[in-house]
Amino acid sequence: MRYFLVVYNRITGAVDVKDFAASQREQALEERFARELKERHQPEIEVVVLGAESRAALERTHARYFHSVEELAHNVEELAASGL
């Protein structure tokens, strides 16, 4: 398991991701709290630490941080059309 510090701008869709090894969980959380404090006056900024096996897995499980609303809607339409 790896940890990812994700800083996401809900308005612009900009995302910044910092990768941490499994042994760096506490460092990832410390950086999250520091970044939340820095961004506290910007409600459009979301700061989270997420765990995943890889960046690719993170992008699959938390696609809203990495894809536009249009892309997500298109993916849902494709799934519906395939019968899933």
PDB file of N, CA and C in Angstrom:
ATOM      1  N   MET A   1       0.851  -1.183   0.000  1.00  0.00           N
ATOM      2  CA  MET A   1       0.000   0.000   0.000  1.00  0.00           C
ATOM      3  C   MET A   1       0.888   1.234   0.000  1.00  0.00           C
ATOM      4  N   ARG A   2       0.494   2.177  -0.821  1.00  0.00           N
ATOM      5  CA  ARG A   2       1.154   3.479  -0.875  1.00  0.00           C
ATOM      6  C   ARG A   2       0.138   4.515  -0.403  1.00  0.00           C
ATOM      7  N   TYR A   3       0.625   5.675  -0.061  1.00  0.00           N
ATOM      8  CA  TYR A   3      -0.255   6.767   0.344  1.00  0.00           C
ATOM      9  C   TYR A   3      -0.049   7.930  -0.606  1.00  0.00           C
ATOM     10  N   PHE A   4      -1.148   8.608  -0.904  1.00  0.00           N
ATOM     11  CA  PHE A   4      -1.109   9.710  -1.856  1.00  0.00           C
ATOM     12  C   PHE A   4      -1.768  10.932  -1.234  1.00  0.00           C
ATOM     13  N   LEU A   5      -1.018  12.014  -1.188  1.00  0.00           N
ATOM     14  CA  LEU A   5      -1.554  13.300  -0.763  1.00  0.00           C
ATOM     15  C   LEU A   5      -2.138  13.941  -2.012  1.00  0.00           C
ATOM     16  N   VAL A   6      -3.439  14.170  -1.999  1.00  0.00           N
ATOM     17  CA  VAL A   6      -4.129  14.734  -3.162  1.00  0.00           C
ATOM     18  C   VAL A   6      -4.648  16.117  -2.786  1.00  0.00           C
ATOM     19  N   VAL A   7      -4.272  17.101  -3.566  1.00  0.00           N
ATOM     20  CA  VAL A   7      -4.774  18.467  -3.402  1.00  0.00           C
ATOM     21  C   VAL A   7      -5.558  18.783  -4.666  1.00  0.00           C
ATOM     22  N   TYR A   8      -6.859  18.967  -4.492  1.00  0.00           N
ATOM     23  CA  TYR A   8      -7.774  19.088  -5.633  1.00  0.00           C
ATOM     24  C   TYR A   8      -8.520  20.413  -5.572  1.00  0.00           C
ATOM     25  N   ASN A   9      -8.529  21.131  -6.682  1.00  0.00           N
ATOM     26  CA  ASN A   9      -9.286  22.370  -6.800  1.00  0.00           C
ATOM     27  C   ASN A   9     -10.620  22.042  -7.458  1.00  0.00           C
ATOM     28  N   ARG A  10     -11.699  22.133  -6.698  1.00  0.00           N
ATOM     29  CA  ARG A  10     -13.024  21.774  -7.208  1.00  0.00           C
ATOM     30  C   ARG A  10     -13.495  22.677  -8.341  1.00  0.00           C
ATOM     31  N   ILE A  11     -12.984  23.892  -8.420  1.00  0.00           N
ATOM     32  CA  ILE A  11     -13.421  24.836  -9.458  1.00  0.00           C
ATOM     33  C   ILE A  11     -12.683  24.590 -10.771  1.00  0.00           C
ATOM     34  N   THR A  12     -11.364  24.509 -10.702  1.00  0.00           N
ATOM     35  CA  THR A  12     -10.573  24.395 -11.926  1.00  0.00           C
ATOM     36  C   THR A  12     -10.314  22.951 -12.344  1.00  0.00           C
ATOM     37  N   GLY A  13     -10.452  22.016 -11.398  1.00  0.00           N
ATOM     38  CA  GLY A  13     -10.137  20.620 -11.695  1.00  0.00           C
ATOM     39  C   GLY A  13      -8.654  20.309 -11.579  1.00  0.00           C
ATOM     40  N   ALA A  14      -7.859  21.295 -11.191  1.00  0.00           N
ATOM     41  CA  ALA A  14      -6.421  21.062 -11.035  1.00  0.00           C
ATOM     42  C   ALA A  14      -6.182  20.106  -9.875  1.00  0.00           C
ATOM     43  N   VAL A  15      -5.252  19.189 -10.080  1.00  0.00           N
ATOM     44  CA  VAL A  15      -4.934  18.217  -9.041  1.00  0.00           C
ATOM     45  C   VAL A  15      -3.422  18.089  -8.916  1.00  0.00           C
ATOM     46  N   ASP A  16      -2.974  18.024  -7.669  1.00  0.00           N
ATOM     47  CA  ASP A  16      -1.557  17.803  -7.373  1.00  0.00           C
ATOM     48  C   ASP A  16      -1.495  16.557  -6.497  1.00  0.00           C
ATOM     49  N   VAL A  17      -0.642  15.609  -6.854  1.00  0.00           N
ATOM     50  CA  VAL A  17      -0.545  14.350  -6.130  1.00  0.00           C
ATOM     51  C   VAL A  17       0.901  14.129  -5.709  1.00  0.00           C
ATOM     52  N   LYS A  18       1.082  13.818  -4.432  1.00  0.00           N
ATOM     53  CA  LYS A  18       2.406  13.467  -3.922  1.00  0.00           C
ATOM     54  C   LYS A  18       2.332  12.048  -3.390  1.00  0.00           C
ATOM     55  N   ASP A  19       3.275  11.231  -3.795  1.00  0.00           N
ATOM     56  CA  ASP A  19       3.317   9.802  -3.495  1.00  0.00           C
ATOM     57  C   ASP A  19       4.192   9.540  -2.264  1.00  0.00           C
ATOM     58  N   PHE A  20       3.695   8.675  -1.364  1.00  0.00           N
ATOM     59  CA  PHE A  20       4.441   8.273  -0.172  1.00  0.00           C
ATOM     60  C   PHE A  20       4.480   6.753  -0.084  1.00  0.00           C
ATOM     61  N   ALA A  21       5.585   6.219   0.387  1.00  0.00           N
ATOM     62  CA  ALA A  21       5.711   4.777   0.607  1.00  0.00           C
ATOM     63  C   ALA A  21       4.851   4.368   1.800  1.00  0.00           C
ATOM     64  N   ALA A  22       4.589   3.086   1.927  1.00  0.00           N
ATOM     65  CA  ALA A  22       3.776   2.567   3.028  1.00  0.00           C
ATOM     66  C   ALA A  22       4.340   2.991   4.378  1.00  0.00           C
ATOM     67  N   SER A  23       5.639   3.043   4.495  1.00  0.00           N
ATOM     68  CA  SER A  23       6.280   3.412   5.756  1.00  0.00           C
ATOM     69  C   SER A  23       6.190   4.906   6.065  1.00  0.00           C
ATOM     70  N   GLN A  24       5.666   5.703   5.134  1.00  0.00           N
ATOM     71  CA  GLN A  24       5.602   7.156   5.300  1.00  0.00           C
ATOM     72  C   GLN A  24       4.192   7.661   5.598  1.00  0.00           C
ATOM     73  N   ARG A  25       3.345   6.806   6.121  1.00  0.00           N
ATOM     74  CA  ARG A  25       1.952   7.189   6.393  1.00  0.00           C
ATOM     75  C   ARG A  25       1.869   8.435   7.281  1.00  0.00           C
ATOM     76  N   GLU A  26       2.627   8.454   8.362  1.00  0.00           N
ATOM     77  CA  GLU A  26       2.590   9.598   9.286  1.00  0.00           C
ATOM     78  C   GLU A  26       3.054  10.880   8.600  1.00  0.00           C
ATOM     79  N   GLN A  27       4.073  10.796   7.774  1.00  0.00           N
ATOM     80  CA  GLN A  27       4.549  11.973   7.040  1.00  0.00           C
ATOM     81  C   GLN A  27       3.464  12.478   6.096  1.00  0.00           C
ATOM     82  N   ALA A  28       2.776  11.564   5.416  1.00  0.00           N
ATOM     83  CA  ALA A  28       1.693  11.955   4.510  1.00  0.00           C
ATOM     84  C   ALA A  28       0.600  12.690   5.273  1.00  0.00           C
ATOM     85  N   LEU A  29       0.250  12.177   6.450  1.00  0.00           N
ATOM     86  CA  LEU A  29      -0.793  12.830   7.247  1.00  0.00           C
ATOM     87  C   LEU A  29      -0.337  14.191   7.763  1.00  0.00           C
ATOM     88  N   GLU A  30       0.915  14.294   8.188  1.00  0.00           N
ATOM     89  CA  GLU A  30       1.440  15.582   8.639  1.00  0.00           C
ATOM     90  C   GLU A  30       1.398  16.613   7.511  1.00  0.00           C
ATOM     91  N   GLU A  31       1.783  16.190   6.318  1.00  0.00           N
ATOM     92  CA  GLU A  31       1.740  17.115   5.177  1.00  0.00           C
ATOM     93  C   GLU A  31       0.305  17.501   4.837  1.00  0.00           C
ATOM     94  N   ARG A  32      -0.617  16.552   4.980  1.00  0.00           N
ATOM     95  CA  ARG A  32      -2.034  16.858   4.739  1.00  0.00           C
ATOM     96  C   ARG A  32      -2.499  17.963   5.681  1.00  0.00           C
ATOM     97  N   PHE A  33      -2.227  17.803   6.982  1.00  0.00           N
ATOM     98  CA  PHE A  33      -2.694  18.795   7.945  1.00  0.00           C
ATOM     99  C   PHE A  33      -2.051  20.154   7.703  1.00  0.00           C
ATOM    100  N   ALA A  34      -0.774  20.168   7.338  1.00  0.00           N
ATOM    101  CA  ALA A  34      -0.094  21.428   7.030  1.00  0.00           C
ATOM    102  C   ALA A  34      -0.720  22.088   5.804  1.00  0.00           C
ATOM    103  N   ARG A  35      -1.031  21.288   4.793  1.00  0.00           N
ATOM    104  CA  ARG A  35      -1.621  21.839   3.571  1.00  0.00           C
ATOM    105  C   ARG A  35      -3.045  22.329   3.820  1.00  0.00           C
ATOM    106  N   GLU A  36      -3.812  21.587   4.640  1.00  0.00           N
ATOM    107  CA  GLU A  36      -5.161  22.046   4.992  1.00  0.00           C
ATOM    108  C   GLU A  36      -5.108  23.397   5.697  1.00  0.00           C
ATOM    109  N   LEU A  37      -4.146  23.550   6.589  1.00  0.00           N
ATOM    110  CA  LEU A  37      -3.985  24.823   7.297  1.00  0.00           C
ATOM    111  C   LEU A  37      -3.659  25.939   6.312  1.00  0.00           C
ATOM    112  N   LYS A  38      -2.774  25.667   5.368  1.00  0.00           N
ATOM    113  CA  LYS A  38      -2.391  26.663   4.356  1.00  0.00           C
ATOM    114  C   LYS A  38      -3.577  27.062   3.480  1.00  0.00           C
ATOM    115  N   GLU A  39      -4.438  26.102   3.152  1.00  0.00           N
ATOM    116  CA  GLU A  39      -5.560  26.340   2.224  1.00  0.00           C
ATOM    117  C   GLU A  39      -6.872  26.651   2.943  1.00  0.00           C
ATOM    118  N   ARG A  40      -6.842  26.867   4.258  1.00  0.00           N
ATOM    119  CA  ARG A  40      -8.075  26.989   5.047  1.00  0.00           C
ATOM    120  C   ARG A  40      -9.032  28.093   4.591  1.00  0.00           C
ATOM    121  N   HIS A  41      -8.541  29.089   3.902  1.00  0.00           N
ATOM    122  CA  HIS A  41      -9.398  30.185   3.430  1.00  0.00           C
ATOM    123  C   HIS A  41      -9.843  30.000   1.982  1.00  0.00           C
ATOM    124  N   GLN A  42      -9.564  28.836   1.430  1.00  0.00           N
ATOM    125  CA  GLN A  42      -9.956  28.539   0.055  1.00  0.00           C
ATOM    126  C   GLN A  42     -10.852  27.297   0.062  1.00  0.00           C
ATOM    127  N   PRO A  43     -12.151  27.466   0.243  1.00  0.00           N
ATOM    128  CA  PRO A  43     -13.052  26.308   0.370  1.00  0.00           C
ATOM    129  C   PRO A  43     -13.115  25.431  -0.879  1.00  0.00           C
ATOM    130  N   GLU A  44     -12.641  25.940  -2.012  1.00  0.00           N
ATOM    131  CA  GLU A  44     -12.657  25.128  -3.229  1.00  0.00           C
ATOM    132  C   GLU A  44     -11.510  24.107  -3.265  1.00  0.00           C
ATOM    133  N   ILE A  45     -10.577  24.211  -2.329  1.00  0.00           N
ATOM    134  CA  ILE A  45      -9.435  23.297  -2.281  1.00  0.00           C
ATOM    135  C   ILE A  45      -9.753  22.144  -1.327  1.00  0.00           C
ATOM    136  N   GLU A  46      -9.619  20.937  -1.838  1.00  0.00           N
ATOM    137  CA  GLU A  46      -9.826  19.724  -1.049  1.00  0.00           C
ATOM    138  C   GLU A  46      -8.476  19.038  -0.874  1.00  0.00           C
ATOM    139  N   VAL A  47      -8.152  18.676   0.357  1.00  0.00           N
ATOM    140  CA  VAL A  47      -6.881  18.026   0.663  1.00  0.00           C
ATOM    141  C   VAL A  47      -7.173  16.698   1.354  1.00  0.00           C
ATOM    142  N   VAL A  48      -6.692  15.602   0.769  1.00  0.00           N
ATOM    143  CA  VAL A  48      -6.930  14.276   1.335  1.00  0.00           C
ATOM    144  C   VAL A  48      -5.675  13.422   1.216  1.00  0.00           C
ATOM    145  N   VAL A  49      -5.597  12.418   2.074  1.00  0.00           N
ATOM    146  CA  VAL A  49      -4.598  11.358   1.924  1.00  0.00           C
ATOM    147  C   VAL A  49      -5.365  10.085   1.661  1.00  0.00           C
ATOM    148  N   LEU A  50      -5.019   9.416   0.573  1.00  0.00           N
ATOM    149  CA  LEU A  50      -5.693   8.182   0.174  1.00  0.00           C
ATOM    150  C   LEU A  50      -4.674   7.059   0.041  1.00  0.00           C
ATOM    151  N   GLY A  51      -5.095   5.870   0.384  1.00  0.00           N
ATOM    152  CA  GLY A  51      -4.232   4.710   0.242  1.00  0.00           C
ATOM    153  C   GLY A  51      -4.632   3.903  -0.978  1.00  0.00           C
ATOM    154  N   ALA A  52      -3.640   3.407  -1.699  1.00  0.00           N
ATOM    155  CA  ALA A  52      -3.890   2.575  -2.878  1.00  0.00           C
ATOM    156  C   ALA A  52      -2.623   1.787  -3.188  1.00  0.00           C
ATOM    157  N   GLU A  53      -2.780   0.734  -3.950  1.00  0.00           N
ATOM    158  CA  GLU A  53      -1.626  -0.082  -4.342  1.00  0.00           C
ATOM    159  C   GLU A  53      -0.708   0.653  -5.310  1.00  0.00           C
ATOM    160  N   SER A  54      -1.274   1.554  -6.110  1.00  0.00           N
ATOM    161  CA  SER A  54      -0.481   2.276  -7.109  1.00  0.00           C
ATOM    162  C   SER A  54      -1.234   3.535  -7.527  1.00  0.00           C
ATOM    163  N   ARG A  55      -0.553   4.395  -8.255  1.00  0.00           N
ATOM    164  CA  ARG A  55      -1.195   5.606  -8.783  1.00  0.00           C
ATOM    165  C   ARG A  55      -2.320   5.216  -9.741  1.00  0.00           C
ATOM    166  N   ALA A  56      -2.100   4.193 -10.549  1.00  0.00           N
ATOM    167  CA  ALA A  56      -3.136   3.742 -11.484  1.00  0.00           C
ATOM    168  C   ALA A  56      -4.379   3.266 -10.729  1.00  0.00           C
ATOM    169  N   ALA A  57      -4.173   2.533  -9.655  1.00  0.00           N
ATOM    170  CA  ALA A  57      -5.312   2.076  -8.843  1.00  0.00           C
ATOM    171  C   ALA A  57      -6.025   3.260  -8.220  1.00  0.00           C
ATOM    172  N   LEU A  58      -5.278   4.235  -7.753  1.00  0.00           N
ATOM    173  CA  LEU A  58      -5.871   5.443  -7.177  1.00  0.00           C
ATOM    174  C   LEU A  58      -6.740   6.157  -8.209  1.00  0.00           C
ATOM    175  N   GLU A  59      -6.242   6.268  -9.425  1.00  0.00           N
ATOM    176  CA  GLU A  59      -6.996   6.950 -10.474  1.00  0.00           C
ATOM    177  C   GLU A  59      -8.268   6.189 -10.846  1.00  0.00           C
ATOM    178  N   ARG A  60      -8.261   4.879 -10.711  1.00  0.00           N
ATOM    179  CA  ARG A  60      -9.482   4.097 -10.969  1.00  0.00           C
ATOM    180  C   ARG A  60     -10.490   4.259  -9.833  1.00  0.00           C
ATOM    181  N   THR A  61     -10.023   4.177  -8.584  1.00  0.00           N
ATOM    182  CA  THR A  61     -10.944   4.194  -7.449  1.00  0.00           C
ATOM    183  C   THR A  61     -11.412   5.595  -7.073  1.00  0.00           C
ATOM    184  N   HIS A  62     -10.671   6.607  -7.445  1.00  0.00           N
ATOM    185  CA  HIS A  62     -11.029   7.996  -7.117  1.00  0.00           C
ATOM    186  C   HIS A  62     -10.982   8.867  -8.378  1.00  0.00           C
ATOM    187  N   ALA A  63     -11.676   8.397  -9.388  1.00  0.00           N
ATOM    188  CA  ALA A  63     -11.629   9.026 -10.716  1.00  0.00           C
ATOM    189  C   ALA A  63     -12.067  10.483 -10.702  1.00  0.00           C
ATOM    190  N   ARG A  64     -12.901  10.887  -9.768  1.00  0.00           N
ATOM    191  CA  ARG A  64     -13.389  12.272  -9.777  1.00  0.00           C
ATOM    192  C   ARG A  64     -12.279  13.296  -9.629  1.00  0.00           C
ATOM    193  N   TYR A  65     -11.153  12.885  -9.050  1.00  0.00           N
ATOM    194  CA  TYR A  65     -10.023  13.801  -8.926  1.00  0.00           C
ATOM    195  C   TYR A  65      -9.226  13.919 -10.223  1.00  0.00           C
ATOM    196  N   PHE A  66      -9.385  12.971 -11.126  1.00  0.00           N
ATOM    197  CA  PHE A  66      -8.506  12.886 -12.292  1.00  0.00           C
ATOM    198  C   PHE A  66      -9.216  13.056 -13.635  1.00  0.00           C
ATOM    199  N   HIS A  67     -10.551  13.062 -13.628  1.00  0.00           N
ATOM    200  CA  HIS A  67     -11.304  13.167 -14.877  1.00  0.00           C
ATOM    201  C   HIS A  67     -12.366  14.253 -14.764  1.00  0.00           C
ATOM    202  N   SER A  68     -12.674  14.851 -15.876  1.00  0.00           N
ATOM    203  CA  SER A  68     -13.708  15.884 -15.890  1.00  0.00           C
ATOM    204  C   SER A  68     -15.080  15.243 -15.714  1.00  0.00           C
ATOM    205  N   VAL A  69     -16.056  16.054 -15.404  1.00  0.00           N
ATOM    206  CA  VAL A  69     -17.426  15.573 -15.269  1.00  0.00           C
ATOM    207  C   VAL A  69     -17.888  14.937 -16.573  1.00  0.00           C
ATOM    208  N   GLU A  70     -17.504  15.526 -17.695  1.00  0.00           N
ATOM    209  CA  GLU A  70     -17.889  14.986 -18.993  1.00  0.00           C
ATOM    210  C   GLU A  70     -17.302  13.593 -19.203  1.00  0.00           C
ATOM    211  N   GLU A  71     -16.034  13.419 -18.836  1.00  0.00           N
ATOM    212  CA  GLU A  71     -15.397  12.111 -18.976  1.00  0.00           C
ATOM    213  C   GLU A  71     -16.061  11.075 -18.078  1.00  0.00           C
ATOM    214  N   LEU A  72     -16.376  11.459 -16.858  1.00  0.00           N
ATOM    215  CA  LEU A  72     -17.044  10.532 -15.939  1.00  0.00           C
ATOM    216  C   LEU A  72     -18.424  10.149 -16.466  1.00  0.00           C
ATOM    217  N   ALA A  73     -19.167  11.131 -16.981  1.00  0.00           N
ATOM    218  CA  ALA A  73     -20.497  10.851 -17.527  1.00  0.00           C
ATOM    219  C   ALA A  73     -20.397   9.915 -18.729  1.00  0.00           C
ATOM    220  N   HIS A  74     -19.410  10.141 -19.573  1.00  0.00           N
ATOM    221  CA  HIS A  74     -19.205   9.282 -20.737  1.00  0.00           C
ATOM    222  C   HIS A  74     -18.916   7.844 -20.294  1.00  0.00           C
ATOM    223  N   ASN A  75     -18.089   7.682 -19.280  1.00  0.00           N
ATOM    224  CA  ASN A  75     -17.772   6.345 -18.760  1.00  0.00           C
ATOM    225  C   ASN A  75     -19.022   5.652 -18.216  1.00  0.00           C
ATOM    226  N   VAL A  76     -19.870   6.395 -17.551  1.00  0.00           N
ATOM    227  CA  VAL A  76     -21.113   5.829 -17.019  1.00  0.00           C
ATOM    228  C   VAL A  76     -22.009   5.402 -18.164  1.00  0.00           C
ATOM    229  N   GLU A  77     -22.097   6.229 -19.198  1.00  0.00           N
ATOM    230  CA  GLU A  77     -22.905   5.887 -20.365  1.00  0.00           C
ATOM    231  C   GLU A  77     -22.402   4.602 -21.032  1.00  0.00           C
ATOM    232  N   GLU A  78     -21.078   4.477 -21.142  1.00  0.00           N
ATOM    233  CA  GLU A  78     -20.500   3.264 -21.734  1.00  0.00           C
ATOM    234  C   GLU A  78     -20.807   2.041 -20.890  1.00  0.00           C
ATOM    235  N   LEU A  79     -20.723   2.169 -19.581  1.00  0.00           N
ATOM    236  CA  LEU A  79     -21.067   1.041 -18.716  1.00  0.00           C
ATOM    237  C   LEU A  79     -22.536   0.656 -18.847  1.00  0.00           C
ATOM    238  N   ALA A  80     -23.397   1.658 -18.900  1.00  0.00           N
ATOM    239  CA  ALA A  80     -24.836   1.386 -19.044  1.00  0.00           C
ATOM    240  C   ALA A  80     -25.125   0.689 -20.376  1.00  0.00           C
ATOM    241  N   ALA A  81     -24.458   1.145 -21.412  1.00  0.00           N
ATOM    242  CA  ALA A  81     -24.678   0.561 -22.734  1.00  0.00           C
ATOM    243  C   ALA A  81     -24.182  -0.890 -22.800  1.00  0.00           C
ATOM    244  N   SER A  82     -23.161  -1.193 -22.005  1.00  0.00           N
ATOM    245  CA  SER A  82     -22.625  -2.566 -22.022  1.00  0.00           C
ATOM    246  C   SER A  82     -23.449  -3.523 -21.178  1.00  0.00           C
ATOM    247  N   GLY A  83     -24.423  -2.983 -20.432  1.00  0.00           N
ATOM    248  CA  GLY A  83     -25.287  -3.834 -19.614  1.00  0.00           C
ATOM    249  C   GLY A  83     -24.769  -4.123 -18.227  1.00  0.00           C
ATOM    250  N   LEU A  84     -23.718  -3.442 -17.813  1.00  0.00           N
ATOM    251  CA  LEU A  84     -23.197  -3.656 -16.465  1.00  0.00           C
ATOM    252  C   LEU A  84     -23.934  -2.842 -15.440  1.00  0.00           C
TER     253      LEU A  84
END
